[in-house]
Structure formats: C-alpha cells, structure tokens
Amino acid sequence: MGSSSELGTCANIFRVLFVIFNILFIILGIIGFSIGVWQVVAADGSYDFITGSDTVSGAAISIVVNIFVIAIGAVGVLGALFKWRPLLLIYAIVWTILILLGIIGAIISFYYSDNVSAAAEESYRDGWTRAINDYNMTEGATDSVDAFQKTFECCGIDNSSNWVDLRPDYFRNNSFRLPPSCQCSTGENCQSFNIQFQGVDYPQTAYNRGCYQVTVDFFQAYSFISGVVAIIFAIIETFGVFVAIGLICCITSARKKEIV
C-alpha cells in the first residue's frame, strides 16, 4: 500500500481533507439515523391528518437513507486512509449517481413548490375532514389538529364555520365554542366574529383563516426548502467526487513510480 509520504504533500493534504469531509458525513448520517429510530420508537400510531400516510414509513426511509450515507462515508474514509483505489472508485461512482438523483429530486421539489397536484389537494382536504370528524374522539386526531391550528394560527378547513358544519355535536357540547386551539386573544390572524348555529349567533374570538390553504402553503415551502438543500448537498458531494478522483490519480501515479 505504501506510506503516506509517497503521495506528496499536496495529495496528503487533500487526503486529510477528504477524510474529515467523510467523517462529517458519517456524523450527519448517524444523527439522521438516530432521529429516524427515535421517530419509530416514539410513534404511537397517531393520526396523520394531512396525508393519511404512516409517519413510521417516512422514518423508516430516513433510517435506510442514513445507513447508506454512513456506509458510503465509511467507504470513502477507508479508501483514503489505506489508498485503496477500488473503494475510492466505488465512492466516486455512487456519489455521482446520488448527485444526479439529487438534482432530479431538486427539480421535482422546485416544481411542487409552485404547483400542488389535484390529488394532493384532495388528500389534504380529505385528511382535514377526517381529522375534524375524529376530533375529541381519538387522541391522535385531537393532538394533531390542536398542534397544527395553534402553530399555524388557523381554524377549520376553509374557515371556522367548518367546525359547526362538520361537528355540530362538538360545538354544542363545548358550550357553543370553537376548539381551544382555534381561540386567540391577539395577533394578525385573530378576529372577533359571530358564528350562527341553529338560528342563533354565538360570539367567537378565533383565527380567521382556514387550515387547508395553510397546509398547501406549508408543503409548497417545504418542497422549496427540500430543493435548496438537495442542490447544496449536490455541490458538496461534487467536491467529494473530484477529491476522490484526484486521490485515485495521485495513488495511481505514486504506484507507477514505485514500479519504475
């Protein structure tokens, strides 16, 4: 394998930077893996009211992806430390493929940041309808709706009247009041108004915008951020690929000199 001095000072500097670069990737992968495991362990089958999908599925995907990142980072570290050209070549090829996939993913994310499909819109609306219907009857729906409405300062699907239309029983049993997570005292989205129920007006002070559009806006913003992150990672990965190729060339050149 030869000593590190055979590569030359410049090549050794690149090799050290390359090792540090991949160790950071491994650390990030471990953090992401840990978060994914925590999500799986902590998941209690809560109601995913927006898409109806299983939160654990997303966590499982995160675990697999981060295991892959850790493995490729380890391949890069081993290849650089022991000057194994095959490992560095595998590293460069795999990251090149990931860069292309990342760019494709970024393009898709940017597209969805400006466009939400009709199927997705229907899924969001159906999810909110199910969540309101299950509110105060299942813990998952109640916690999810309350958290979303309070965090994003919204109430109902299109507006607060959806609570009266979909859950007249809850409105009646709640002393003709909207859910606590809808109620507010001050703020840009806080407004006083009357809700009519069975011909009677009941005063409310609650958020004046519906959660459906907030949900759409949230996922569009999330898609845009995902696209930006994918581009940043692609740039970082490109740096890693070029360094790997440079190390392969340095190792090949050094071994040719050994033969001579």
Tab-separated table of C-alpha atoms in Angstrom:
chain	number	residue	atom	x	y	z
A	1	MET	CA	0.000	0.000	0.000
A	2	GLY	CA	2.956	2.362	0.599
A	3	SER	CA	3.431	5.120	3.105
A	4	SER	CA	1.515	8.374	3.044
A	5	SER	CA	4.694	10.326	2.154
A	6	GLU	CA	4.777	8.659	-1.280
A	7	LEU	CA	1.722	10.647	-2.354
A	8	GLY	CA	3.368	14.014	-1.893
A	9	THR	CA	2.470	16.872	0.422
A	10	CYS	CA	-0.354	18.294	-1.725
A	11	ALA	CA	-2.017	14.906	-2.201
A	12	ASN	CA	-1.759	14.158	1.510
A	13	ILE	CA	-3.437	17.463	2.366
A	14	PHE	CA	-6.297	16.561	0.042
A	15	ARG	CA	-6.456	13.116	1.593
A	16	VAL	CA	-6.764	14.565	5.115
A	17	LEU	CA	-9.480	16.988	3.975
A	18	PHE	CA	-11.262	14.135	2.232
A	19	VAL	CA	-11.203	12.007	5.401
A	20	ILE	CA	-12.518	14.912	7.507
A	21	PHE	CA	-15.205	15.595	4.897
A	22	ASN	CA	-16.439	11.999	5.020
A	23	ILE	CA	-16.254	11.785	8.807
A	24	LEU	CA	-18.614	14.772	8.915
A	25	PHE	CA	-20.923	12.933	6.515
A	26	ILE	CA	-20.833	9.873	8.770
A	27	ILE	CA	-21.686	12.021	11.809
A	28	LEU	CA	-24.616	13.606	9.947
A	29	GLY	CA	-25.744	10.141	8.897
A	30	ILE	CA	-25.610	8.898	12.490
A	31	ILE	CA	-27.647	11.904	13.644
A	32	GLY	CA	-30.232	11.331	10.913
A	33	PHE	CA	-30.326	7.604	11.696
A	34	SER	CA	-30.850	8.325	15.408
A	35	ILE	CA	-33.713	10.704	14.663
A	36	GLY	CA	-35.339	8.094	12.426
A	37	VAL	CA	-35.038	5.407	15.112
A	38	TRP	CA	-36.481	7.801	17.696
A	39	GLN	CA	-39.453	8.502	15.408
A	40	VAL	CA	-40.131	4.777	15.013
A	41	VAL	CA	-39.824	4.100	18.744
A	42	ALA	CA	-41.857	7.150	19.750
A	43	ALA	CA	-44.581	6.623	17.136
A	44	ASP	CA	-47.889	5.643	18.710
A	45	GLY	CA	-49.976	5.219	15.571
A	46	SER	CA	-51.068	8.841	15.713
A	47	TYR	CA	-53.450	10.126	13.102
A	48	ASP	CA	-51.615	11.662	10.169
A	49	PHE	CA	-54.386	14.083	9.344
A	50	ILE	CA	-52.787	15.791	6.366
A	51	THR	CA	-51.858	12.946	4.021
A	52	GLY	CA	-53.228	9.888	5.766
A	53	SER	CA	-49.791	8.264	5.458
A	54	ASP	CA	-47.943	6.451	8.193
A	55	THR	CA	-45.315	8.550	9.952
A	56	VAL	CA	-43.277	5.420	10.618
A	57	SER	CA	-42.879	4.861	6.858
A	58	GLY	CA	-41.121	8.198	6.482
A	59	ALA	CA	-38.929	7.430	9.479
A	60	ALA	CA	-38.030	4.020	8.021
A	61	ILE	CA	-36.989	5.650	4.741
A	62	SER	CA	-34.864	8.121	6.704
A	63	ILE	CA	-33.173	5.230	8.532
A	64	VAL	CA	-32.339	3.420	5.278
A	65	VAL	CA	-31.026	6.574	3.581
A	66	ASN	CA	-28.817	7.484	6.532
A	67	ILE	CA	-27.430	3.946	6.803
A	68	PHE	CA	-26.490	4.311	3.143
A	69	VAL	CA	-24.819	7.682	3.817
A	70	ILE	CA	-22.859	6.188	6.741
A	71	ALA	CA	-21.743	3.233	4.609
A	72	ILE	CA	-20.579	5.382	1.691
A	73	GLY	CA	-18.813	7.761	4.066
A	74	ALA	CA	-17.019	4.793	5.633
A	75	VAL	CA	-16.000	3.565	2.173
A	76	GLY	CA	-14.531	6.990	1.437
A	77	VAL	CA	-12.602	7.098	4.730
A	78	LEU	CA	-11.186	3.585	4.284
A	79	GLY	CA	-10.294	4.246	0.667
A	80	ALA	CA	-8.433	7.433	1.586
A	81	LEU	CA	-6.654	6.069	4.676
A	82	PHE	CA	-5.449	2.873	3.010
A	83	LYS	CA	-5.161	4.322	-0.511
A	84	TRP	CA	-7.454	1.682	-1.977
A	85	ARG	CA	-8.317	2.777	-5.485
A	86	PRO	CA	-11.268	0.363	-5.903
A	87	LEU	CA	-13.006	1.799	-2.832
A	88	LEU	CA	-12.390	5.366	-3.971
A	89	LEU	CA	-13.706	4.476	-7.411
A	90	ILE	CA	-16.852	2.937	-5.900
A	91	TYR	CA	-17.206	6.048	-3.761
A	92	ALA	CA	-16.935	8.367	-6.770
A	93	ILE	CA	-19.397	6.348	-8.867
A	94	VAL	CA	-22.005	6.067	-6.112
A	95	TRP	CA	-21.833	9.762	-5.239
A	96	THR	CA	-22.073	10.692	-8.929
A	97	ILE	CA	-25.295	8.695	-9.154
A	98	LEU	CA	-26.562	10.328	-5.955
A	99	ILE	CA	-25.712	13.779	-7.317
A	100	LEU	CA	-27.799	13.106	-10.427
A	101	LEU	CA	-30.664	11.783	-8.293
A	102	GLY	CA	-30.337	14.805	-6.013
A	103	ILE	CA	-30.575	17.205	-8.947
A	104	ILE	CA	-33.656	15.372	-10.247
A	105	GLY	CA	-35.156	15.496	-6.759
A	106	ALA	CA	-34.399	19.222	-6.533
A	107	ILE	CA	-36.137	19.874	-9.861
A	108	ILE	CA	-39.191	17.929	-8.684
A	109	SER	CA	-39.179	19.785	-5.355
A	110	PHE	CA	-38.994	23.180	-7.077
A	111	TYR	CA	-41.867	22.140	-9.341
A	112	TYR	CA	-44.064	21.160	-6.402
A	113	SER	CA	-43.107	24.358	-4.569
A	114	ASP	CA	-45.123	26.199	-7.233
A	115	ASN	CA	-47.642	23.507	-8.125
A	116	VAL	CA	-49.697	21.232	-5.902
A	117	SER	CA	-51.404	18.396	-7.755
A	118	ALA	CA	-55.158	17.961	-7.653
A	119	ALA	CA	-54.643	14.580	-5.970
A	120	ALA	CA	-52.544	16.182	-3.224
A	121	GLU	CA	-55.096	18.948	-2.706
A	122	GLU	CA	-57.860	16.357	-2.407
A	123	SER	CA	-55.731	14.364	0.036
A	124	TYR	CA	-55.163	17.409	2.238
A	125	ARG	CA	-58.856	18.314	2.238
A	126	ASP	CA	-59.972	14.735	2.929
A	127	GLY	CA	-57.386	14.439	5.687
A	128	TRP	CA	-58.632	17.572	7.399
A	129	THR	CA	-62.239	16.421	7.093
A	130	ARG	CA	-61.404	13.079	8.742
A	131	ALA	CA	-59.395	14.806	11.455
A	132	ILE	CA	-62.219	17.176	12.381
A	133	ASN	CA	-64.716	14.313	12.367
A	134	ASP	CA	-62.441	12.347	14.723
A	135	TYR	CA	-61.575	15.342	16.897
A	136	ASN	CA	-62.133	14.794	20.619
A	137	MET	CA	-62.775	11.107	19.895
A	138	THR	CA	-59.258	9.890	19.082
A	139	GLU	CA	-56.168	11.234	20.808
A	140	GLY	CA	-54.110	11.296	17.617
A	141	ALA	CA	-56.585	13.453	15.698
A	142	THR	CA	-57.109	15.793	18.639
A	143	ASP	CA	-53.392	16.318	19.275
A	144	SER	CA	-52.580	16.758	15.577
A	145	VAL	CA	-55.362	19.245	14.887
A	146	ASP	CA	-54.665	21.253	18.035
A	147	ALA	CA	-50.939	21.403	17.311
A	148	PHE	CA	-51.441	22.487	13.707
A	149	GLN	CA	-54.155	25.060	14.392
A	150	LYS	CA	-52.206	26.618	17.264
A	151	THR	CA	-48.863	26.619	15.477
A	152	PHE	CA	-50.098	27.994	12.159
A	153	GLU	CA	-52.869	30.184	13.598
A	154	CYS	CA	-55.714	28.725	11.565
A	155	CYS	CA	-59.128	27.227	12.264
A	156	GLY	CA	-61.177	24.667	10.352
A	157	ILE	CA	-60.672	23.615	6.738
A	158	ASP	CA	-61.633	26.750	4.806
A	159	ASN	CA	-62.754	28.753	7.841
A	160	SER	CA	-64.008	28.295	11.393
A	161	SER	CA	-67.581	27.561	10.269
A	162	ASN	CA	-66.421	24.081	9.199
A	163	TRP	CA	-66.456	23.093	12.863
A	164	VAL	CA	-70.152	23.895	13.080
A	165	ASP	CA	-70.944	22.197	9.757
A	166	LEU	CA	-68.937	19.013	10.378
A	167	ARG	CA	-69.142	18.735	14.159
A	168	PRO	CA	-72.348	20.373	15.420
A	169	ASP	CA	-72.303	17.895	18.328
A	170	TYR	CA	-68.873	19.084	19.471
A	171	PHE	CA	-69.836	22.754	19.092
A	172	ARG	CA	-72.953	22.207	21.184
A	173	ASN	CA	-71.204	20.153	23.876
A	174	ASN	CA	-68.358	22.672	24.026
A	175	SER	CA	-70.730	25.407	25.204
A	176	PHE	CA	-71.087	26.720	21.644
A	177	ARG	CA	-67.396	27.488	21.454
A	178	LEU	CA	-64.767	26.589	18.869
A	179	PRO	CA	-61.901	24.284	19.947
A	180	PRO	CA	-59.350	25.906	22.299
A	181	SER	CA	-56.693	25.700	19.569
A	182	CYS	CA	-58.867	27.957	17.378
A	183	GLN	CA	-59.312	30.582	20.056
A	184	CYS	CA	-56.956	33.535	20.428
A	185	SER	CA	-56.664	36.911	22.095
A	186	THR	CA	-54.350	38.977	19.891
A	187	GLY	CA	-52.436	38.660	16.652
A	188	GLU	CA	-52.622	39.378	12.947
A	189	ASN	CA	-54.856	36.364	12.275
A	190	CYS	CA	-57.041	36.817	15.358
A	191	GLN	CA	-60.535	38.218	14.848
A	192	SER	CA	-63.831	38.585	16.719
A	193	PHE	CA	-66.950	37.443	14.863
A	194	ASN	CA	-70.233	35.591	15.287
A	195	ILE	CA	-70.953	32.001	14.281
A	196	GLN	CA	-74.555	31.140	13.563
A	197	PHE	CA	-75.831	27.838	14.913
A	198	GLN	CA	-79.471	26.830	14.606
A	199	GLY	CA	-80.500	30.431	14.011
A	200	VAL	CA	-78.586	31.879	16.955
A	201	ASP	CA	-75.382	33.963	16.758
A	202	TYR	CA	-72.578	32.964	19.124
A	203	PRO	CA	-69.647	35.400	19.560
A	204	GLN	CA	-66.177	33.967	18.992
A	205	THR	CA	-62.621	35.270	19.057
A	206	ALA	CA	-60.605	32.923	16.887
A	207	TYR	CA	-58.209	32.635	13.974
A	208	ASN	CA	-59.771	33.967	10.785
A	209	ARG	CA	-58.160	31.719	8.181
A	210	GLY	CA	-58.665	28.081	7.274
A	211	CYS	CA	-56.013	25.403	7.662
A	212	TYR	CA	-56.397	23.876	4.191
A	213	GLN	CA	-54.610	26.719	2.386
A	214	VAL	CA	-52.080	26.913	5.202
A	215	THR	CA	-51.374	23.207	4.654
A	216	VAL	CA	-50.850	23.750	0.921
A	217	ASP	CA	-48.572	26.740	1.573
A	218	PHE	CA	-46.637	24.742	4.174
A	219	PHE	CA	-45.924	21.845	1.818
A	220	GLN	CA	-45.005	24.205	-1.013
A	221	ALA	CA	-42.493	25.949	1.263
A	222	TYR	CA	-41.233	22.552	2.469
A	223	SER	CA	-40.739	21.423	-1.155
A	224	PHE	CA	-38.788	24.583	-1.979
A	225	ILE	CA	-36.519	24.159	1.057
A	226	SER	CA	-36.000	20.483	0.155
A	227	GLY	CA	-34.930	21.533	-3.335
A	228	VAL	CA	-32.436	24.076	-1.985
A	229	VAL	CA	-31.000	21.512	0.448
A	230	ALA	CA	-30.694	18.955	-2.378
A	231	ILE	CA	-28.746	21.454	-4.505
A	232	ILE	CA	-26.418	22.313	-1.602
A	233	PHE	CA	-25.758	18.629	-0.939
A	234	ALA	CA	-25.138	18.051	-4.657
A	235	ILE	CA	-22.480	20.788	-4.627
A	236	ILE	CA	-20.821	19.313	-1.527
A	237	GLU	CA	-20.976	15.806	-2.992
A	238	THR	CA	-19.447	17.072	-6.256
A	239	PHE	CA	-16.480	18.363	-4.254
A	240	GLY	CA	-16.105	14.922	-2.669
A	241	VAL	CA	-16.204	13.198	-6.058
A	242	PHE	CA	-13.490	15.450	-7.513
A	243	VAL	CA	-11.264	14.922	-4.473
A	244	ALA	CA	-11.812	11.151	-4.733
A	245	ILE	CA	-10.863	11.200	-8.418
A	246	GLY	CA	-7.815	13.334	-7.594
A	247	LEU	CA	-6.723	10.859	-4.925
A	248	ILE	CA	-7.154	7.965	-7.349
A	249	CYS	CA	-4.895	9.759	-9.834
A	250	CYS	CA	-2.302	10.519	-7.125
A	251	ILE	CA	-2.303	6.910	-5.888
A	252	THR	CA	-2.010	5.577	-9.439
A	253	SER	CA	0.868	7.958	-10.196
A	254	ALA	CA	2.685	7.061	-6.960
A	255	ARG	CA	2.412	3.334	-7.634
A	256	LYS	CA	3.703	3.763	-11.178
A	257	LYS	CA	6.750	5.496	-9.714
A	258	GLU	CA	7.202	2.587	-7.275
A	259	ILE	CA	7.207	0.154	-10.189
A	260	VAL	CA	9.732	2.248	-12.063
